[in-house]
Coordinates of C-alpha atoms in Angstrom, one line a residue:
Chain A
M764 CA -14.2 -13.2 28.4
D765 CA -17.3 -10.7 28.5
D766 CA -18.9 -11.7 25.3
S767 CA -20.3 -8.3 24.5
G768 CA -17.0 -6.8 24.8
P769 CA -14.4 -6.1 22.2
L770 CA -11.3 -8.5 22.2
H771 CA -9.1 -5.6 21.1
L772 CA -9.0 -1.8 20.3
L773 CA -6.8 0.0 18.0
E774 CA -6.4 3.6 17.1
I775 CA -5.3 4.8 13.6
A776 CA -4.5 8.4 12.9
I777 CA -5.6 8.8 9.3
S778 CA -2.8 10.3 7.2
F779 CA -2.6 12.2 3.9
G780 CA -1.3 8.9 2.2
D781 CA -4.1 6.9 3.4
C782 CA -6.4 9.0 1.1
D783 CA -7.3 9.1 -2.5
P784 CA -8.0 11.9 -4.9
A785 CA -11.4 12.3 -3.6
G786 CA -9.9 13.3 -0.3
I787 CA -11.2 10.3 1.6
V788 CA -9.5 7.0 2.9
Y789 CA -8.9 4.8 0.0
Y790 CA -11.1 1.7 0.8
P791 CA -8.6 -1.2 0.7
N792 CA -6.8 0.6 3.6
Y793 CA -9.7 -0.3 5.9
F794 CA -9.0 -3.9 5.4
R795 CA -5.3 -3.3 6.0
W796 CA -6.4 -1.7 9.4
F797 CA -8.8 -4.8 10.2
D798 CA -5.6 -7.0 9.7
R799 CA -3.5 -4.7 11.5
C800 CA -6.0 -4.7 14.5
F801 CA -6.0 -8.5 14.5
H802 CA -2.2 -8.7 14.4
S803 CA -2.0 -6.1 17.3
Y804 CA -4.4 -8.3 19.2
V805 CA -2.2 -11.5 18.4
A806 CA 1.1 -9.7 19.4
A807 CA -0.6 -8.3 22.7
H808 CA -2.2 -11.6 23.8
H809 CA -0.5 -14.5 22.1
G810 CA 3.1 -13.6 21.5
G811 CA 2.9 -12.4 18.0
H812 CA 1.9 -14.4 14.7
D813 CA 4.9 -16.3 14.4
A814 CA 4.7 -17.6 17.9
L815 CA 0.9 -18.4 17.7
R816 CA 1.5 -20.0 14.2
R817 CA 3.9 -22.4 15.9
A818 CA 1.8 -23.0 19.1
L819 CA -1.1 -24.1 16.6
H820 CA 1.3 -26.1 14.5
S821 CA 0.1 -24.2 11.5
R822 CA 1.1 -21.9 8.6
G823 CA -0.9 -19.1 10.2
L824 CA -4.4 -17.7 10.8
G825 CA -5.3 -16.6 7.2
L826 CA -8.4 -15.3 5.7
V827 CA -11.5 -17.1 4.4
S828 CA -13.3 -14.1 3.5
A829 CA -13.7 -10.4 4.3
S830 CA -16.1 -7.7 4.0
G831 CA -16.9 -3.9 5.0
R832 CA -19.6 -1.5 4.8
F833 CA -18.5 1.9 4.3
R834 CA -21.1 4.2 6.4
T835 CA -19.3 7.5 6.2
P836 CA -16.1 8.6 4.7
G837 CA -13.0 8.8 6.9
L838 CA -11.0 11.9 6.4
E839 CA -7.3 12.9 6.8
G840 CA -6.4 14.1 10.3
E841 CA -9.2 12.1 12.1
L842 CA -8.4 9.5 14.7
L843 CA -10.0 6.2 13.8
R844 CA -10.8 3.8 16.6
V845 CA -11.4 0.2 15.4
E846 CA -13.0 -2.3 17.7
M847 CA -12.6 -6.0 17.0
R848 CA -15.0 -8.7 18.5
A849 CA -14.9 -12.4 18.0
V850 CA -18.6 -12.9 16.9
S851 CA -18.8 -16.3 16.1
W852 CA -16.8 -19.7 15.8
S853 CA -17.4 -22.7 13.8
K854 CA -15.4 -25.9 13.8
R855 CA -12.8 -24.7 11.2
T856 CA -13.3 -20.8 11.3
M857 CA -13.7 -17.8 13.5
T858 CA -15.7 -14.7 12.6
L859 CA -14.3 -11.3 13.7
G860 CA -16.4 -8.4 13.6
Y861 CA -15.0 -4.8 13.3
I862 CA -16.6 -1.4 14.0
A863 CA -14.4 1.7 13.4
R864 CA -15.6 5.1 14.6
V865 CA -14.4 8.7 14.6
G866 CA -15.9 10.0 17.7
E867 CA -19.4 8.6 17.7
R868 CA -19.6 8.5 14.1
V869 CA -19.5 5.0 12.6
V870 CA -17.0 4.9 9.5
I871 CA -17.0 1.3 8.7
E872 CA -18.4 -2.0 9.8
G873 CA -16.9 -5.3 8.6
E874 CA -16.0 -8.9 9.1
E875 CA -13.1 -11.1 8.6
V876 CA -13.7 -14.9 8.6
R877 CA -10.2 -16.5 9.5
A878 CA -8.9 -20.2 9.6
I879 CA -6.0 -22.0 10.9
F880 CA -4.1 -23.1 7.8
V881 CA -2.2 -26.3 8.2
E882 CA -0.4 -28.5 5.5
D883 CA -2.6 -31.0 3.8
G884 CA 0.0 -33.5 3.3
A885 CA -0.2 -33.2 -0.7
G886 CA 1.8 -29.9 -0.8
G887 CA -1.3 -27.6 -0.3
I888 CA -3.0 -26.3 2.8
K889 CA -6.4 -26.8 4.4
A890 CA -8.2 -25.3 7.3
G891 CA -7.4 -27.2 10.5
S892 CA -9.5 -27.3 13.7
M893 CA -10.3 -23.9 15.3
E894 CA -10.8 -25.4 18.7
P895 CA -7.2 -24.9 20.2
F896 CA -7.4 -21.1 19.2
R897 CA -10.8 -20.8 20.6
E898 CA -9.5 -22.2 23.9
M899 CA -6.7 -19.7 23.9
V900 CA -9.1 -16.9 23.4
D901 CA -11.9 -17.8 25.7
G902 CA -9.8 -19.6 28.1
Chain B
M1436 CA 24.7 -7.0 -22.9
D1437 CA 24.6 -3.5 -24.4
D1438 CA 25.9 -1.4 -21.7
S1439 CA 23.8 1.6 -22.6
G1440 CA 20.6 -0.4 -23.1
P1441 CA 18.1 -1.1 -20.3
L1442 CA 17.9 -4.5 -18.5
H1443 CA 14.2 -4.4 -18.3
L1444 CA 11.2 -2.3 -19.1
L1445 CA 7.8 -2.3 -17.4
E1446 CA 4.7 -0.4 -17.9
I1447 CA 2.6 0.8 -15.2
A1448 CA -1.0 2.1 -15.8
I1449 CA -1.4 4.9 -13.2
S1450 CA -4.7 4.2 -11.3
F1451 CA -7.0 6.3 -9.1
G1452 CA -5.8 4.3 -5.9
D1453 CA -2.2 5.1 -6.7
C1454 CA -2.8 8.9 -6.3
D1455 CA -3.1 11.1 -3.1
P1456 CA -5.6 14.0 -2.3
A1457 CA -3.4 16.2 -4.3
G1458 CA -4.4 14.3 -7.4
I1459 CA -1.0 12.8 -8.2
V1460 CA 1.0 9.7 -7.5
Y1461 CA 1.6 9.2 -3.9
Y1462 CA 5.3 9.1 -3.9
P1463 CA 6.0 5.8 -2.0
N1464 CA 4.4 3.9 -5.0
Y1465 CA 7.2 5.0 -7.1
F1466 CA 9.5 2.8 -5.1
R1467 CA 6.9 -0.1 -5.2
W1468 CA 7.2 0.3 -9.0
F1469 CA 11.0 0.2 -8.9
D1470 CA 10.9 -3.0 -6.9
R1471 CA 8.2 -4.3 -9.1
C1472 CA 10.3 -3.7 -12.2
F1473 CA 13.5 -5.4 -10.6
H1474 CA 11.2 -8.5 -9.6
S1475 CA 9.6 -8.5 -13.1
Y1476 CA 13.2 -8.6 -14.5
V1477 CA 14.2 -11.5 -12.2
A1478 CA 10.9 -13.4 -13.1
A1479 CA 11.6 -12.8 -16.8
H1480 CA 15.4 -13.8 -16.8
H1481 CA 16.3 -15.8 -13.6
G1482 CA 13.2 -17.9 -12.9
G1483 CA 11.8 -15.6 -10.1
H1484 CA 13.2 -14.5 -6.9
D1485 CA 12.8 -17.6 -4.9
A1486 CA 14.7 -19.5 -7.7
L1487 CA 17.4 -16.9 -7.9
R1488 CA 17.7 -16.8 -4.2
R1489 CA 18.3 -20.5 -4.0
A1490 CA 20.8 -20.3 -6.9
L1491 CA 22.6 -17.7 -4.9
H1492 CA 22.5 -19.8 -1.8
S1493 CA 21.2 -16.5 -0.2
R1494 CA 18.1 -14.9 1.5
G1495 CA 17.5 -12.6 -1.4
L1496 CA 18.4 -9.5 -3.2
G1497 CA 17.6 -6.9 -0.7
L1498 CA 18.1 -3.2 -0.6
V1499 CA 21.0 -1.3 0.9
S1500 CA 19.5 2.2 -0.2
A1501 CA 16.9 3.7 -2.6
S1502 CA 16.5 7.3 -3.7
G1503 CA 14.3 9.0 -6.3
R1504 CA 14.0 12.5 -7.7
F1505 CA 10.6 13.5 -8.6
R1506 CA 10.7 15.5 -11.9
T1507 CA 7.1 16.0 -12.7
P1508 CA 3.9 14.6 -11.2
G1509 CA 2.6 11.4 -12.4
L1510 CA -1.4 11.4 -13.0
E1511 CA -4.3 9.2 -12.9
G1512 CA -4.8 7.5 -16.3
E1513 CA -1.3 7.9 -17.4
L1514 CA 0.9 5.1 -18.7
L1515 CA 4.1 5.0 -16.8
R1516 CA 7.0 3.4 -18.6
V1517 CA 9.7 2.3 -16.2
E1518 CA 13.2 1.6 -17.5
M1519 CA 15.9 -0.2 -15.3
R1520 CA 19.7 -0.3 -15.9
A1521 CA 22.5 -1.9 -14.0
V1522 CA 24.5 1.3 -13.7
S1523 CA 27.4 0.0 -11.5
W1524 CA 28.6 -3.0 -9.6
S1525 CA 31.0 -3.2 -6.6
K1526 CA 32.2 -6.4 -4.8
R1527 CA 29.0 -6.6 -2.5
T1528 CA 26.5 -4.4 -4.4
M1529 CA 24.8 -3.6 -7.7
T1530 CA 23.2 -0.3 -8.5
L1531 CA 20.2 -0.1 -10.5
G1532 CA 19.2 3.1 -12.1
Y1533 CA 15.5 3.7 -13.0
I1534 CA 13.9 6.4 -15.3
A1535 CA 10.1 6.5 -15.5
R1536 CA 8.4 8.6 -18.4
V1537 CA 5.0 9.2 -19.6
G1538 CA 5.5 9.6 -23.3
E1539 CA 8.8 11.8 -23.4
R1540 CA 8.2 13.4 -20.1
V1541 CA 10.3 12.3 -17.4
V1542 CA 8.4 11.6 -14.2
I1543 CA 11.1 10.1 -11.8
E1544 CA 14.6 9.1 -11.9
G1545 CA 16.1 6.9 -9.1
E1546 CA 18.4 4.4 -7.9
E1547 CA 18.3 1.1 -5.8
V1548 CA 21.5 -0.3 -4.2
R1549 CA 21.0 -4.1 -3.7
A1550 CA 23.1 -6.7 -2.1
I1551 CA 22.9 -10.3 -1.8
F1552 CA 22.0 -11.2 1.7
V1553 CA 23.6 -14.3 3.2
E1554 CA 23.5 -15.9 6.6
D1555 CA 26.5 -14.5 9.0
G1556 CA 26.7 -17.7 11.0
A1557 CA 25.7 -15.7 14.0
G1558 CA 21.9 -15.6 13.3
G1559 CA 22.1 -12.1 11.3
I1560 CA 22.6 -11.6 7.8
K1561 CA 25.5 -9.8 5.7
A1562 CA 26.1 -8.8 2.2
G1563 CA 27.8 -11.7 0.3
S1564 CA 29.7 -11.6 -3.2
M1565 CA 27.9 -10.0 -6.0
E1566 CA 30.1 -11.8 -8.4
P1567 CA 27.8 -14.8 -9.1
F1568 CA 24.8 -12.5 -9.9
R1569 CA 27.0 -10.2 -12.2
E1570 CA 28.0 -13.2 -14.1
M1571 CA 24.4 -14.1 -14.5
V1572 CA 23.4 -10.7 -15.8
D1573 CA 26.5 -9.9 -17.9
G1574 CA 27.0 -13.5 -18.9
Chain C
M677 CA 13.9 25.8 18.1
D678 CA 16.8 23.8 19.2
D679 CA 18.6 23.0 15.9
S680 CA 19.9 19.6 17.4
G681 CA 16.6 18.5 18.5
P682 CA 14.0 16.5 16.4
L683 CA 10.9 18.5 15.0
H684 CA 8.8 15.6 15.5
L685 CA 8.6 11.8 16.8
L686 CA 6.4 9.3 15.5
E687 CA 6.0 5.5 16.7
I688 CA 5.0 3.0 14.1
A689 CA 4.1 -0.6 15.4
I690 CA 5.4 -2.8 12.6
S691 CA 2.7 -5.1 11.4
F692 CA 2.5 -8.4 9.7
G693 CA 1.0 -6.7 6.4
D694 CA 4.0 -4.2 6.4
C695 CA 6.4 -7.2 5.9
D696 CA 7.2 -9.0 2.5
P697 CA 8.0 -12.7 1.9
A698 CA 11.6 -12.2 3.3
G699 CA 9.7 -11.6 6.6
I700 CA 11.0 -7.9 7.0
V701 CA 9.5 -4.5 6.2
Y702 CA 8.9 -4.0 2.6
Y703 CA 11.2 -1.1 1.8
P704 CA 8.5 1.4 0.3
N705 CA 6.7 1.4 3.5
Y706 CA 9.6 3.4 5.2
F707 CA 8.8 6.2 2.8
R708 CA 5.2 5.9 3.8
W709 CA 6.2 6.3 7.4
F710 CA 8.5 9.4 6.4
D711 CA 5.6 11.0 4.7
R712 CA 3.2 9.8 7.7
C713 CA 5.7 11.5 10.2
F714 CA 5.9 14.8 8.3
H715 CA 1.9 14.8 8.0
S716 CA 1.7 14.1 11.7
Y717 CA 3.9 16.9 12.5
V718 CA 2.0 19.3 10.2
A719 CA -1.2 18.2 12.0
A720 CA 0.3 18.8 15.3
H721 CA 1.8 22.3 14.7
H722 CA 0.1 23.7 11.6
G723 CA -3.4 22.5 11.7
G724 CA -3.1 19.8 9.2
H725 CA -2.1 19.8 5.4
D726 CA -5.2 21.5 4.0
A727 CA -5.0 24.4 6.4
L728 CA -1.2 24.7 5.8
R729 CA -1.6 24.6 2.2
R730 CA -4.1 27.5 2.1
A731 CA -2.1 29.5 4.7
L732 CA 0.7 29.2 2.2
H733 CA -1.5 29.9 -0.8
S734 CA -0.2 26.8 -2.4
R735 CA -1.1 23.4 -3.6
G736 CA 0.8 21.7 -0.9
L737 CA 4.3 20.6 0.4
G738 CA 5.3 18.1 -2.2
L739 CA 8.3 16.1 -2.8
V740 CA 11.3 17.2 -4.9
S741 CA 13.4 14.0 -3.8
A742 CA 13.5 11.1 -1.1
S743 CA 16.1 8.7 0.0
G744 CA 16.8 6.1 2.4
R745 CA 19.7 3.9 3.7
F746 CA 18.5 0.7 5.2
R747 CA 20.8 -0.1 8.0
T748 CA 19.1 -3.3 9.5
P749 CA 15.9 -5.1 8.8
G750 CA 12.8 -3.9 10.5
L751 CA 10.8 -7.0 11.9
E752 CA 7.0 -7.6 12.5
G753 CA 6.0 -6.9 16.1
E754 CA 8.8 -4.3 16.6
L755 CA 8.2 -0.7 17.7
L756 CA 9.8 1.7 15.2
R757 CA 10.5 5.1 16.4
V758 CA 10.9 7.8 13.6
E759 CA 12.7 11.1 14.3
M760 CA 12.3 14.0 12.0
R761 CA 14.6 17.1 11.8
A762 CA 14.7 19.9 9.6
V763 CA 18.3 19.6 8.5
S764 CA 18.8 22.5 5.9
W765 CA 16.7 25.0 4.1
S766 CA 17.2 26.7 0.6
K767 CA 15.3 29.3 -1.0
R768 CA 12.8 27.0 -2.5
T769 CA 13.2 23.7 -0.6
M770 CA 13.7 22.1 2.8
T771 CA 15.4 19.0 3.8
L772 CA 14.0 16.8 6.3
G773 CA 16.2 14.2 7.9
Y774 CA 14.9 11.1 9.3
I775 CA 16.3 8.4 11.6
A776 CA 14.2 5.3 12.6
R777 CA 15.3 3.0 15.4
V778 CA 13.9 0.0 17.2
G779 CA 15.3 0.6 20.7
E780 CA 19.0 1.7 20.1
R781 CA 19.3 -0.1 16.8
V782 CA 19.2 2.2 13.7
V783 CA 16.8 0.5 11.0
I784 CA 16.8 3.3 8.4
E785 CA 18.2 6.9 7.8
G786 CA 16.8 9.1 5.1
E787 CA 15.8 12.4 3.7
E788 CA 12.8 14.1 1.8
V789 CA 13.5 17.2 -0.1
R790 CA 10.2 19.1 0.0
A791 CA 9.0 22.2 -1.8
I792 CA 5.8 24.6 -1.7
F793 CA 4.1 23.9 -5.0
V794 CA 2.3 26.8 -6.5
E795 CA 0.3 27.5 -9.6
D796 CA 2.8 28.7 -12.2
G797 CA 0.1 30.5 -14.2
A798 CA 0.4 28.3 -17.3
G799 CA -1.6 25.3 -16.0
G800 CA 1.4 23.6 -14.2
I801 CA 3.1 24.0 -10.9
K802 CA 6.4 25.3 -9.6
A803 CA 8.2 25.6 -6.4
G804 CA 7.5 28.8 -4.5
S805 CA 9.4 30.6 -1.8
M806 CA 10.1 28.5 1.2
E807 CA 10.6 31.5 3.5
P808 CA 7.0 31.7 4.9
F809 CA 7.1 28.1 6.0
R810 CA 10.6 28.5 7.5
E811 CA 9.2 31.3 9.6
M812 CA 6.4 29.1 10.7
V813 CA 8.7 26.3 11.8
D814 CA 11.7 28.4 13.0
G815 CA 9.4 31.1 14.6
Chain D
M450 CA -24.0 -5.7 -23.9
D451 CA -24.1 -9.4 -23.4
D452 CA -25.5 -9.9 -19.9
S453 CA -23.4 -13.1 -19.4
G454 CA -20.1 -11.3 -20.4
P455 CA -17.7 -9.4 -18.4
L456 CA -17.7 -5.7 -18.6
H457 CA -13.9 -5.8 -18.3
L458 CA -10.7 -7.8 -17.8
L459 CA -7.4 -6.9 -16.0
E460 CA -4.4 -8.7 -15.8
I461 CA -2.1 -8.3 -12.7
A462 CA 1.4 -9.9 -12.4
I463 CA 1.7 -10.6 -8.8
S464 CA 4.7 -9.2 -7.4
F465 CA 7.0 -9.9 -4.5
G466 CA 5.8 -6.8 -2.6
D467 CA 2.2 -7.8 -3.2
C468 CA 2.8 -10.8 -0.7
D469 CA 3.2 -11.0 3.0
P470 CA 5.5 -13.0 5.3
A471 CA 3.4 -16.2 4.5
G472 CA 4.4 -15.9 0.9
I473 CA 1.0 -15.2 -0.4
V474 CA -0.9 -12.1 -1.6
Y475 CA -1.7 -9.8 1.3
Y476 CA -5.4 -9.8 1.4
P477 CA -6.1 -5.9 1.1
N478 CA -4.4 -5.9 -2.2
Y479 CA -7.1 -8.0 -3.8
F480 CA -9.4 -5.0 -3.2
R481 CA -6.8 -2.7 -4.7
W482 CA -7.1 -4.9 -7.8
F483 CA -10.8 -4.9 -7.8
D484 CA -10.7 -0.9 -7.6
R485 CA -7.9 -0.9 -10.2
C486 CA -10.2 -3.0 -12.6
F487 CA -13.0 -0.7 -12.1
H488 CA -10.9 2.3 -12.8
S489 CA -9.4 0.5 -15.7
Y490 CA -12.8 -0.1 -17.1
V491 CA -13.8 3.7 -16.5
A492 CA -10.8 4.7 -18.4
A493 CA -11.3 2.6 -21.4
H494 CA -15.2 3.2 -21.8
H495 CA -15.9 6.4 -20.0
G496 CA -12.8 8.7 -20.5
G497 CA -11.4 8.1 -16.8
H498 CA -12.8 8.7 -13.4
D499 CA -12.5 12.6 -13.6
A500 CA -14.6 13.0 -16.8
L501 CA -17.1 10.6 -15.5
R502 CA -17.6 12.2 -12.4
R503 CA -18.2 15.6 -14.2
A504 CA -20.5 14.1 -16.6
L505 CA -22.5 12.7 -13.7
H506 CA -22.4 16.0 -11.8
S507 CA -21.0 14.2 -8.9
R508 CA -18.0 13.6 -6.6
G509 CA -17.4 10.2 -7.9
L510 CA -18.5 6.5 -8.0
G511 CA -17.7 5.6 -4.6
L512 CA -18.0 2.4 -2.3
V513 CA -21.0 1.4 -0.3
S514 CA -19.6 -2.0 0.6
A515 CA -17.0 -4.6 -0.6
S516 CA -16.6 -8.2 -0.1
G517 CA -14.2 -11.0 -0.9
R518 CA -13.9 -14.7 -0.6
F519 CA -10.4 -16.2 -0.8
R520 CA -10.5 -19.6 -2.5
T521 CA -6.8 -20.2 -3.0
P522 CA -3.7 -18.4 -2.3
G523 CA -2.3 -16.1 -5.0
L524 CA 1.5 -16.5 -5.3
E525 CA 4.4 -14.3 -6.3
G526 CA 5.2 -14.5 -10.2
E527 CA 1.6 -15.8 -10.9
L528 CA -0.6 -13.9 -13.5
L529 CA -3.8 -13.1 -12.1
R530 CA -6.7 -12.3 -14.5
V531 CA -9.5 -10.3 -13.0
E532 CA -13.1 -10.3 -14.5
M533 CA -15.6 -7.7 -13.7
R534 CA -19.3 -7.8 -14.3
A535 CA -22.2 -5.6 -13.6
V536 CA -24.2 -8.2 -11.6
S537 CA -27.2 -5.9 -10.4
W538 CA -28.5 -2.4 -10.3
S539 CA -30.7 -0.7 -7.8
K540 CA -32.2 2.8 -7.9
R541 CA -28.9 4.1 -6.1
T542 CA -26.5 1.5 -6.4
M543 CA -24.8 -1.0 -8.7
T544 CA -23.1 -4.2 -7.7
L545 CA -20.0 -5.3 -9.4
G546 CA -19.0 -8.8 -9.2
Y547 CA -15.4 -10.0 -9.5
I548 CA -13.7 -13.4 -10.2
A549 CA -10.0 -13.5 -10.3
R550 CA -8.2 -16.6 -11.5
V551 CA -4.7 -17.9 -12.1
G552 CA -5.2 -20.3 -15.1
E553 CA -8.2 -22.1 -14.3
R554 CA -7.8 -21.8 -10.6
V555 CA -10.3 -19.4 -8.9
V556 CA -8.2 -17.2 -6.5
I557 CA -10.7 -14.6 -5.2
E558 CA -14.5 -13.9 -5.9
G559 CA -15.9 -10.7 -4.5
E560 CA -18.4 -7.7 -5.0
E561 CA -18.3 -4.0 -4.9
V562 CA -21.4 -2.1 -4.4
R563 CA -21.0 1.7 -5.8
A564 CA -22.9 4.6 -5.5
I565 CA -22.9 8.0 -7.4
F566 CA -22.0 10.4 -4.5
V567 CA -23.5 13.9 -4.9
E568 CA -23.5 16.9 -2.7
D569 CA -26.4 16.8 -0.3
G570 CA -26.6 20.6 0.0
A571 CA -25.8 20.4 3.7
G572 CA -22.0 20.0 3.3
G573 CA -22.2 16.2 3.1
I574 CA -22.7 13.7 0.4
K575 CA -25.5 11.3 -0.6
A576 CA -26.2 8.6 -3.1
G577 CA -27.7 10.1 -6.2
S578 CA -29.6 8.3 -9.0
M579 CA -27.8 5.3 -10.7
E580 CA -29.9 5.8 -13.9
P581 CA -27.6 8.0 -15.8
F582 CA -24.5 5.7 -15.3
R583 CA -26.6 2.4 -16.0
E584 CA -27.6 4.1 -19.2
M585 CA -24.0 4.7 -20.1
V586 CA -23.1 1.1 -19.4
D587 CA -25.9 -0.6 -21.0
G588 CA -26.5 1.8 -23.8

């Protein structure tokens, strides 16, 4: 993997129903599109979330945290191009970086920190080792 | 059960993010609120969807069809009062009727037709008998 | 216009976040996709909703009613192909018919009835003549 | 205002349709609830977003950034209690802090940074002075 390159690209056509009474994208939708981009990557490279979940003996790759910085408003009819990068790895988490642009204009930059959630043996879940997934991504 | 009375009532405070660039409720949200009303009823009277699903040896009470007639626009800041009735039953379906008002003003009327989905023994699902749930509701 | 042909086609990649705890598409999302398909058509053929709204001296092409019949569940990772047709016109409404399939399998069939909402001169809105838009579509 | 106290509280009944195939709240919904809490506060104390927007001669109180840390999963049927605080002010932004709990259990902590967007005189928008709103809140 070229470390400077995006893991995945996803285009979103911003629709009327994605926008709020101010006429711009309702901001929680950007997080839906980050998540959609991640799952689109998983579908393209790892057989989908369900197959990946089973390959990792886990409940899934869930969220530890998420953030976004809204640079310019996204407008109805615009084509938003979302880029996703694996910006860092820790023992139990990965950090995905997102930049979404309309043409050259940056609309939003953000991050998701994800963990591989496994059963903790006491009815709950905990973050398992990220190593197996890192190997699948970097392999 | 008084046949003319609602099975359940749910109040929704219409928020900025529920509305579209025309400044009125984005219409798919009304279906989210119909579904929310149904699940609020199930939580209040039948221990929640998961408990009900198990009591009925089923995958859940899913949708066969849904419809809505938008009488007047719902606006940000309004309090929408959703009423749900069991309007009819067939062997394998129930029809829920919804009326949602702001004060006396009708905003939307609609229906959901739901079935109890069970495994069909061939890897798919089919609509099972509605009788057990009808007894729970009418009991 | 070939009356038997679709006005518009839209592909939706069903994502994890479109699905509910039963693992299938959460049904209000189908209405979001009907609406997205309509607006995608308007963007492709009429310059977007805002331009169309102004060309028609109106507040927009809003909903009178909507309905859907859920034939088979839509699943995460599937590619849903939505077809939209203009199935009928009345003096003040148009009826759009939708069929969405995964491969040959029908997932949902539905309708939207839309009107051109104009100011009624008393602070409210009313359905104006559909004729100007019909000419734009059939032209 | 007691600086240590919340500006606003909002209860959300977590519903089936708020959850994803993993059976937990789909994370972008937490941001919808942060935003809903903010607008509920504005409705309760400042006459709603539209009135506030006009009082501030602005386009609205939009987002500069948002973030969330997901401590424990929120589950269908749980009652989520969202607390909102004004944690800091700058010349052109305010930072709102959110903590959402089910009972004593923290589900999510997060922030929204908001600005008062005004016309920039060149067809765009810019962040105006936060002072007038700060006076309304602290007054």
